[in-house]
Amino acid sequence: MINVGIIGSGFIGPAHIEALRRLGFVQVVALCDSTLAQAQEKARRLNIPHAYGSVEALLAHPDLHVVHNCTPNNLHAEINRQILRAGKHVFSEKPLCMTPDEARELVALAEQAGVVHGVSFVYRQFAMVRQAASMMRAGSIGRLFAAHGSYLQDWMLLETDYNWRVDAALGGASRAVADIGSHWCDTVQFVTGRRITEVMADLAIVWPTRKANVAGNQTFVHDEHARYEDKPVTTEDFGSVLFRFDDGSKGSFSVSQVSAGRKNRLMFEINGSERSVAWDQENPQQLWIGHRAQANQTLTDDPSLMNPDAADSAHFPGGHIEGWPDAFKNMMAQFYRAVQAGAMPDRPAFATFHDGANVMYIIDAIVESHQQQRWVRVAQ
Ligand SMILES: NC(=O)c1ccc[n+]([C@@H]2O[C@H](COP(=O)([O-])OP(=O)(O)OC[C@H]3O[C@@H](n4cnc5c(N)ncnc54)[C@H](O)[C@@H]3O)[C@@H](O)[C@H]2O)c1
């Protein structure tokens, strides 16, 4: 058995735990949260044997092999550093950290440590996204012309919607782009096999002041009896980005956390010289395949109809709909196969610290582009 410790058990920590429990060869033995009392309460509810109130205490747990960092963004760099220094395999929530300098440092540390390192870019693990990537690799989409789409949510629509992500000190200088644009970029780079090298961005703050619940705001939780205080907002609610890939092809995407009715709508369309493909996370079992001279197709996540190199990402016969928790399981399965082997694979299908750093450079270029109102090159 591989022994795992989880740091942070708010919204996403329990999703990691559930996915790990579905693997069968991994056990979550310890959990750490901001306070010992909170950790003990969460550990009891999630049925985890050991609870700790500090990262140091969790890292000292005997025979711990892997540690997941599921804390807010401002803690990612420091906790990732601590995990690497302790010589543990590390799986970090996204974004990898808050600045490009931290990203470079963490990549170097991970390489030195010789451990398996992963970042939680989960959307590339959906069966139909893996299928689109396989079609691109096999040449059936043809020469890449363009990629475009959006990632839209509505959970920050109201002035009273508030979360640590709004505060640049805790979430980072960018909010919507770093929080969800990061996922869009990773997914589309994974499908196309191309890197975004230049960006031109225009960002918007629709609520320059928000009303924060004085008792604190949990992610995606609404409190009817809240009392509020005004908080100035410096992070974007909406953004549009034009970009260029490394092969000269082009694209654009929009991100929004204030689009009423859109809950988690990550959508992309890829146009190639042979055909197009399009995918929408809210309807994840379908891949739209667009043709010029024949009727368009909708492929569903039936493993017997998928390309052989993507079919292992769908686990049930066609018609048994798989979604976000299944993509999470796929991501953990990829990562833990590497942990079992004791080394990074040559071509990992999960996002690594290299991918996490690359996306940090894209976010940084997007923020700079918006500030300077010009095209900006993405650092390598
Ligand atoms: N991959 C995805 O699809 C996805 C989805 C949601 C969130 N996330 C990422 O997960 C991270 C956490 O987001 P969330 O929505 O779960 O936030 P959250 O606020 O719900 O949970 C954060 C948790 O971290 C704990 N924590 C805070 N400080 C700590 C410390 N010093 N030591 C230990 N624990 C500490 C909190 O008590 C809480 O349990 C973010 O970085 C976010 O970007 C990723």
Coordinates of C-alpha atoms and ligand atoms in Angstrom, one line a residue:
M1 CA 0.0 0.0 0.0
I2 CA 1.1 3.6 -0.7
N3 CA 0.6 5.9 2.3
V4 CA -0.8 9.3 1.6
G5 CA -1.2 12.5 3.6
I6 CA -3.6 15.3 2.7
I7 CA -3.0 19.0 3.6
G8 CA -6.2 21.1 3.5
S9 CA -9.7 19.6 3.5
G10 CA -12.0 22.3 2.3
F11 CA -13.7 21.8 -1.1
I12 CA -11.1 20.0 -3.0
G13 CA -9.2 17.9 -0.4
P14 CA -12.2 15.5 0.0
A15 CA -12.4 15.1 -3.8
H16 CA -8.7 14.0 -3.8
I17 CA -9.5 11.5 -0.9
E18 CA -12.5 10.0 -2.8
A19 CA -10.5 9.6 -6.0
L20 CA -7.6 7.9 -4.1
R21 CA -10.0 5.5 -2.4
R22 CA -11.2 4.3 -5.7
L23 CA -7.7 3.3 -6.8
G24 CA -7.4 0.4 -4.4
F25 CA -3.7 0.4 -3.9
V26 CA -3.4 3.7 -2.0
Q27 CA -4.5 4.6 1.5
V28 CA -5.0 8.1 3.0
V29 CA -3.4 7.7 6.5
A30 CA -3.2 11.3 7.6
L31 CA -4.8 14.7 7.2
C32 CA -3.7 18.2 8.2
D33 CA -5.7 21.4 8.4
S34 CA -5.2 24.9 9.7
T35 CA -5.8 23.8 13.3
L36 CA -5.6 20.5 15.1
A37 CA -9.2 20.7 16.1
Q38 CA -10.4 21.3 12.5
A39 CA -8.1 18.5 11.3
Q40 CA -9.5 16.0 13.9
E41 CA -13.1 16.9 13.1
K42 CA -12.4 16.5 9.3
A43 CA -10.4 13.3 9.8
R44 CA -13.3 11.8 11.9
R45 CA -15.9 12.7 9.2
L46 CA -13.7 11.4 6.4
N47 CA -12.6 8.3 8.3
I48 CA -8.9 9.1 8.2
P49 CA -6.9 7.6 11.2
H50 CA -4.4 10.4 11.9
A51 CA -4.9 14.2 12.2
Y52 CA -2.3 17.0 12.5
G53 CA -2.5 20.8 13.0
S54 CA 0.7 21.6 11.1
V55 CA 2.5 20.7 7.9
E56 CA 5.7 19.8 9.9
A57 CA 3.8 17.4 12.1
L58 CA 2.1 15.7 9.1
L59 CA 5.4 15.4 7.3
A60 CA 6.9 13.6 10.3
H61 CA 4.2 10.9 10.1
P62 CA 6.0 7.5 9.8
D63 CA 6.1 5.8 6.4
L64 CA 4.4 8.6 4.5
H65 CA 5.1 8.2 0.8
V66 CA 3.0 10.9 -1.0
V67 CA 1.6 14.3 0.2
H68 CA -1.2 16.3 -1.5
N69 CA -1.3 20.0 -1.2
C70 CA -5.0 21.1 -1.2
T71 CA -4.5 24.5 0.6
P72 CA -5.3 28.0 -0.7
N73 CA -3.0 29.4 -3.5
N74 CA -0.9 31.6 -1.2
L75 CA 0.4 28.5 0.7
H76 CA 1.1 26.3 -2.4
A77 CA 4.8 27.4 -2.9
E78 CA 5.9 27.1 0.7
I79 CA 4.1 23.8 1.4
N80 CA 5.3 22.3 -1.9
R81 CA 8.8 23.3 -0.9
Q82 CA 8.4 21.6 2.5
I83 CA 7.0 18.4 1.0
L84 CA 9.9 18.3 -1.5
R85 CA 12.5 18.9 1.2
A86 CA 11.0 16.0 3.1
G87 CA 11.7 13.9 0.1
K88 CA 8.0 12.9 -0.5
H89 CA 6.3 12.5 -3.8
V90 CA 4.1 15.6 -4.2
F91 CA 0.7 16.3 -5.8
S92 CA -0.1 20.0 -5.7
E93 CA -3.4 21.8 -6.3
K94 CA -3.2 24.4 -9.1
P95 CA -1.9 27.0 -9.5
L96 CA 1.5 25.5 -8.7
C97 CA 2.4 28.8 -6.8
M98 CA 1.9 32.5 -7.2
T99 CA 4.9 33.8 -9.2
P100 CA 7.1 32.7 -12.1
D101 CA 10.2 32.8 -9.8
E102 CA 8.5 30.4 -7.4
A103 CA 7.6 28.2 -10.3
R104 CA 11.2 27.9 -11.5
E105 CA 12.4 27.2 -8.0
L106 CA 9.8 24.5 -7.5
V107 CA 10.6 22.7 -10.8
A108 CA 14.3 22.7 -9.8
L109 CA 13.6 21.4 -6.3
A110 CA 11.3 18.7 -7.7
E111 CA 14.0 17.6 -10.2
Q112 CA 16.7 17.5 -7.4
A113 CA 14.4 15.6 -5.1
G114 CA 13.9 12.9 -7.7
V115 CA 10.3 12.4 -6.7
V116 CA 7.1 12.1 -8.7
H117 CA 5.5 15.5 -9.0
G118 CA 2.0 16.4 -10.2
V119 CA -0.4 19.3 -10.5
S120 CA -4.1 19.0 -10.4
F121 CA -5.1 19.9 -13.9
V122 CA -8.0 17.5 -14.1
Y123 CA -9.8 18.4 -17.3
R124 CA -7.2 16.8 -19.6
Q125 CA -8.2 13.5 -17.9
F126 CA -11.8 13.4 -19.2
A127 CA -12.3 10.5 -21.7
M128 CA -13.4 12.7 -24.5
V129 CA -10.6 15.2 -23.9
R130 CA -8.1 12.3 -24.1
Q131 CA -9.9 11.2 -27.3
A132 CA -9.5 14.7 -28.8
A133 CA -5.8 14.7 -28.0
S134 CA -5.4 11.2 -29.5
M135 CA -7.1 12.3 -32.7
M136 CA -4.8 15.4 -32.9
R137 CA -1.7 13.2 -32.4
A138 CA -2.9 10.7 -35.0
G139 CA -3.4 13.5 -37.6
S140 CA -7.1 13.0 -38.0
I141 CA -7.9 16.7 -37.2
G142 CA -5.2 17.7 -39.7
R143 CA -3.1 20.8 -39.5
L144 CA -4.0 23.0 -36.5
F145 CA -5.7 26.2 -37.6
A146 CA -7.1 27.6 -34.4
A147 CA -8.3 26.8 -30.9
H148 CA -11.0 28.9 -29.1
G149 CA -13.5 28.7 -26.3
S150 CA -14.2 29.8 -22.8
Y151 CA -14.5 28.8 -19.1
L152 CA -17.6 30.4 -17.6
Q153 CA -18.9 30.2 -14.0
D154 CA -21.5 32.2 -12.0
W155 CA -20.5 31.7 -8.4
M156 CA -19.0 35.2 -8.1
L157 CA -22.0 36.9 -9.8
L158 CA -23.4 38.8 -6.7
E159 CA -21.7 41.6 -4.9
T160 CA -22.0 39.5 -1.7
D161 CA -20.1 36.6 -3.2
Y162 CA -16.7 36.5 -1.6
N163 CA -13.9 34.0 -1.0
W164 CA -10.2 34.0 -0.3
R165 CA -9.6 33.9 -4.1
V166 CA -10.8 37.6 -4.4
D167 CA -7.9 38.8 -2.2
A168 CA -4.7 39.1 -4.2
A169 CA -2.6 38.3 -1.1
L170 CA -4.3 34.9 -0.7
G171 CA -5.3 34.0 -4.3
G172 CA -2.7 35.8 -6.4
A173 CA -2.7 38.9 -8.6
S174 CA -5.0 37.1 -11.1
R175 CA -8.3 35.4 -10.1
A176 CA -10.5 34.2 -12.9
V177 CA -7.5 33.7 -15.3
A178 CA -5.4 31.9 -12.6
D179 CA -8.3 29.9 -11.2
I180 CA -10.0 28.7 -14.3
G181 CA -8.1 30.1 -17.3
S182 CA -5.2 28.0 -16.0
H183 CA -7.4 24.9 -16.5
W184 CA -8.4 26.0 -20.0
C185 CA -4.8 26.6 -21.1
D186 CA -3.6 23.3 -19.7
T187 CA -6.5 21.4 -21.4
V188 CA -6.1 23.0 -24.8
Q189 CA -2.3 22.7 -24.8
F190 CA -2.7 19.0 -23.9
V191 CA -5.2 18.4 -26.7
T192 CA -3.3 20.4 -29.4
G193 CA 0.2 19.3 -28.2
R194 CA 1.2 23.0 -28.7
R195 CA 2.5 25.7 -26.3
I196 CA 0.9 29.1 -26.0
T197 CA 3.8 31.5 -26.6
E198 CA 2.3 35.0 -26.9
V199 CA -0.8 36.6 -25.3
M200 CA -2.9 39.8 -25.6
A201 CA -5.4 40.2 -22.7
D202 CA -8.2 42.5 -21.6
L203 CA -9.5 41.9 -18.1
A204 CA -12.4 43.3 -16.2
I205 CA -13.5 43.7 -12.6
V206 CA -17.3 44.0 -12.5
W207 CA -17.5 44.5 -8.7
P208 CA -14.7 47.0 -7.6
T209 CA -16.0 46.4 -4.1
R210 CA -17.5 43.2 -2.7
K211 CA -19.3 42.4 0.5
A212 CA -17.5 39.7 2.5
N213 CA -19.2 37.7 5.2
V214 CA -17.5 38.7 8.4
A215 CA -17.8 35.1 9.6
G216 CA -15.7 33.9 6.6
N217 CA -16.7 32.4 3.3
Q218 CA -16.3 28.8 2.3
T219 CA -15.9 27.9 -1.3
F220 CA -19.2 27.5 -3.1
V221 CA -21.2 27.7 0.2
H222 CA -24.0 30.3 0.6
D223 CA -24.8 31.7 4.1
E224 CA -28.3 33.2 4.5
H225 CA -27.6 34.8 7.9
A226 CA -24.3 36.5 7.0
R227 CA -23.2 40.0 8.1
Y228 CA -21.0 41.8 5.6
E229 CA -18.0 44.1 5.4
D230 CA -16.8 46.0 2.3
K231 CA -13.7 44.7 0.6
P232 CA -11.9 46.4 -2.3
V233 CA -11.3 44.1 -5.3
T234 CA -8.2 44.1 -7.4
T235 CA -8.6 40.7 -9.1
E236 CA -10.5 40.1 -12.4
D237 CA -14.0 38.7 -12.6
F238 CA -13.9 38.4 -16.4
G239 CA -11.1 38.3 -19.1
S240 CA -10.6 37.8 -22.8
V241 CA -7.3 36.6 -24.2
L242 CA -6.0 36.4 -27.8
F243 CA -3.0 34.0 -28.1
R244 CA -0.5 32.5 -30.5
F245 CA 0.7 28.9 -30.4
D246 CA 4.4 27.9 -31.0
D247 CA 3.5 26.6 -34.5
G248 CA 2.0 30.0 -35.6
S249 CA -1.6 28.9 -35.2
K250 CA -3.8 31.1 -33.1
G251 CA -6.7 31.2 -30.7
S252 CA -8.7 33.0 -28.1
F253 CA -10.6 32.3 -24.9
S254 CA -12.7 34.1 -22.3
V255 CA -13.0 33.4 -18.6
S256 CA -15.7 34.6 -16.3
Q257 CA -16.9 33.9 -12.8
V258 CA -19.9 36.2 -13.3
S259 CA -21.9 34.6 -16.1
A260 CA -25.3 33.8 -14.7
G261 CA -26.4 30.3 -15.4
R262 CA -23.0 29.0 -16.3
K263 CA -21.8 26.7 -13.5
N264 CA -18.6 25.1 -14.7
R265 CA -18.7 25.5 -18.4
L266 CA -15.2 24.8 -19.7
M267 CA -15.6 24.7 -23.5
F268 CA -13.1 24.4 -26.3
E269 CA -13.3 24.1 -30.1
I270 CA -10.3 23.1 -32.2
N271 CA -10.3 23.7 -35.9
G272 CA -8.0 21.7 -38.1
S273 CA -7.5 21.3 -41.9
E274 CA -9.4 17.9 -41.8
R275 CA -12.1 18.4 -39.2
S276 CA -13.0 20.2 -36.0
V277 CA -13.6 18.9 -32.5
A278 CA -15.5 20.6 -29.7
W279 CA -16.1 19.7 -26.0
D280 CA -18.1 21.1 -23.2
Q281 CA -17.4 20.0 -19.6
E282 CA -21.1 20.3 -18.6
N283 CA -21.8 17.6 -21.2
P284 CA -18.6 15.7 -20.8
Q285 CA -19.5 12.4 -22.4
Q286 CA -19.9 13.9 -25.9
L287 CA -17.2 15.0 -28.4
W288 CA -18.6 17.0 -31.3
I289 CA -16.7 16.2 -34.6
G290 CA -17.3 18.8 -37.3
H291 CA -17.0 18.0 -41.0
R292 CA -17.1 20.1 -44.2
A293 CA -18.5 17.5 -46.6
Q294 CA -20.4 15.1 -44.5
A295 CA -22.8 15.2 -41.6
N296 CA -21.3 16.2 -38.3
Q297 CA -20.8 13.5 -35.6
T298 CA -21.2 13.2 -31.8
L299 CA -18.9 10.6 -30.4
T300 CA -19.7 9.4 -26.8
D301 CA -17.4 7.9 -24.2
D302 CA -17.9 4.3 -25.2
P303 CA -14.5 2.7 -24.9
S304 CA -15.2 0.4 -27.8
L305 CA -15.6 3.4 -30.1
M306 CA -12.7 5.4 -28.8
N307 CA -9.1 5.4 -30.1
P308 CA -7.2 2.6 -28.4
D309 CA -4.7 5.0 -26.7
A310 CA -7.5 6.9 -25.0
A311 CA -10.0 4.1 -24.3
D312 CA -8.6 3.3 -20.9
S313 CA -9.9 6.7 -19.6
A314 CA -13.5 5.5 -19.9
H315 CA -14.3 2.7 -17.4
F316 CA -17.9 1.6 -18.2
P317 CA -19.7 0.6 -21.3
G318 CA -21.2 3.3 -23.5
G319 CA -24.2 5.1 -22.0
H320 CA -22.9 4.9 -18.4
I321 CA -22.1 8.6 -18.1
E322 CA -18.7 9.5 -16.5
G323 CA -17.8 12.9 -15.3
W324 CA -15.6 15.1 -13.1
P325 CA -15.0 12.6 -10.2
D326 CA -14.1 10.0 -12.9
A327 CA -11.6 12.4 -14.5
F328 CA -10.2 12.9 -11.0
K329 CA -9.8 9.2 -10.6
N330 CA -8.0 9.0 -14.0
M331 CA -5.6 11.8 -12.9
M332 CA -4.8 10.0 -9.7
A333 CA -4.4 6.6 -11.5
Q334 CA -1.9 8.2 -13.9
F335 CA 0.0 9.8 -11.0
Y336 CA 0.0 6.8 -8.7
R337 CA 1.2 4.4 -11.5
A338 CA 4.3 6.7 -11.6
V339 CA 4.6 6.6 -7.8
Q340 CA 4.4 2.8 -7.9
A341 CA 7.2 2.7 -10.5
G342 CA 9.1 5.1 -8.3
A343 CA 10.0 7.6 -11.0
M344 CA 8.5 10.1 -13.5
P345 CA 7.4 8.5 -16.7
D346 CA 9.0 9.6 -20.0
R347 CA 5.8 11.2 -21.3
P348 CA 3.5 11.7 -18.3
A349 CA -0.2 12.0 -19.1
F350 CA -0.8 13.8 -15.8
A351 CA 0.3 17.5 -15.5
T352 CA 3.7 17.8 -13.9
F353 CA 5.4 20.7 -12.1
H354 CA 6.8 21.6 -15.6
D355 CA 3.2 22.0 -16.8
G356 CA 2.3 23.8 -13.7
A357 CA 5.2 26.2 -14.2
N358 CA 4.4 26.7 -17.9
V359 CA 0.8 27.8 -16.9
M360 CA 2.2 30.2 -14.3
Y361 CA 4.2 31.8 -17.0
I362 CA 1.1 32.1 -19.2
I363 CA -0.9 33.7 -16.3
D364 CA 1.9 36.1 -15.6
A365 CA 2.1 37.2 -19.3
I366 CA -1.7 37.7 -19.4
V367 CA -1.6 40.0 -16.3
E368 CA 1.3 41.9 -17.8
S369 CA -0.4 42.1 -21.2
H370 CA -3.5 43.6 -19.6
Q371 CA -1.5 46.1 -17.5
Q372 CA 0.5 47.2 -20.5
Q373 CA -2.2 46.8 -23.1
R374 CA 0.1 45.0 -25.5
W375 CA 1.1 41.5 -26.8
V376 CA 3.5 39.8 -24.3
R377 CA 5.7 36.7 -24.8
V378 CA 5.3 33.8 -22.4
A379 CA 8.5 33.0 -20.6
Q380 CA 9.9 29.5 -21.2
Ligands
LIG1 N1 -8.3 21.1 -9.7 C1 -9.4 21.6 -9.5 O1 -10.3 21.4 -10.4 C2 -9.7 22.5 -8.4 C3 -11.0 22.8 -8.0 C4 -11.2 23.6 -6.8 C5 -10.1 24.1 -6.1 N2 -8.9 23.8 -6.6 C6 -7.7 24.4 -5.9 O2 -7.6 23.8 -4.6 C7 -7.1 24.7 -3.6 C8 -8.0 24.8 -2.4 O3 -9.3 25.2 -2.9 P1 -10.6 24.9 -2.0 O4 -11.7 25.4 -2.9 O5 -10.6 23.5 -1.6 O6 -10.4 25.9 -0.8 P2 -11.1 25.9 0.6 O7 -11.0 27.2 1.2 O8 -12.4 25.2 0.5 O9 -10.1 24.8 1.4 C9 -8.8 25.1 1.8 C10 -8.4 24.2 2.9 O10 -7.0 24.5 3.3 C11 -7.0 24.5 4.7 N3 -5.8 25.3 5.1 C12 -5.7 26.7 5.1 N4 -4.5 27.0 5.7 C13 -3.9 25.9 6.0 C14 -2.6 25.6 6.6 N5 -1.7 26.5 6.9 N6 -2.3 24.3 6.8 C15 -3.1 23.3 6.4 N7 -4.4 23.5 5.9 C16 -4.7 24.8 5.7 C17 -8.3 25.2 5.1 O11 -8.6 25.0 6.5 C18 -9.2 24.4 4.2 O12 -9.5 23.1 4.7 C19 -7.0 26.0 -4.4 O13 -5.6 26.3 -4.7 C20 -7.8 25.9 -5.6 O14 -7.2 26.6 -6.7 C21 -8.7 23.1 -7.7

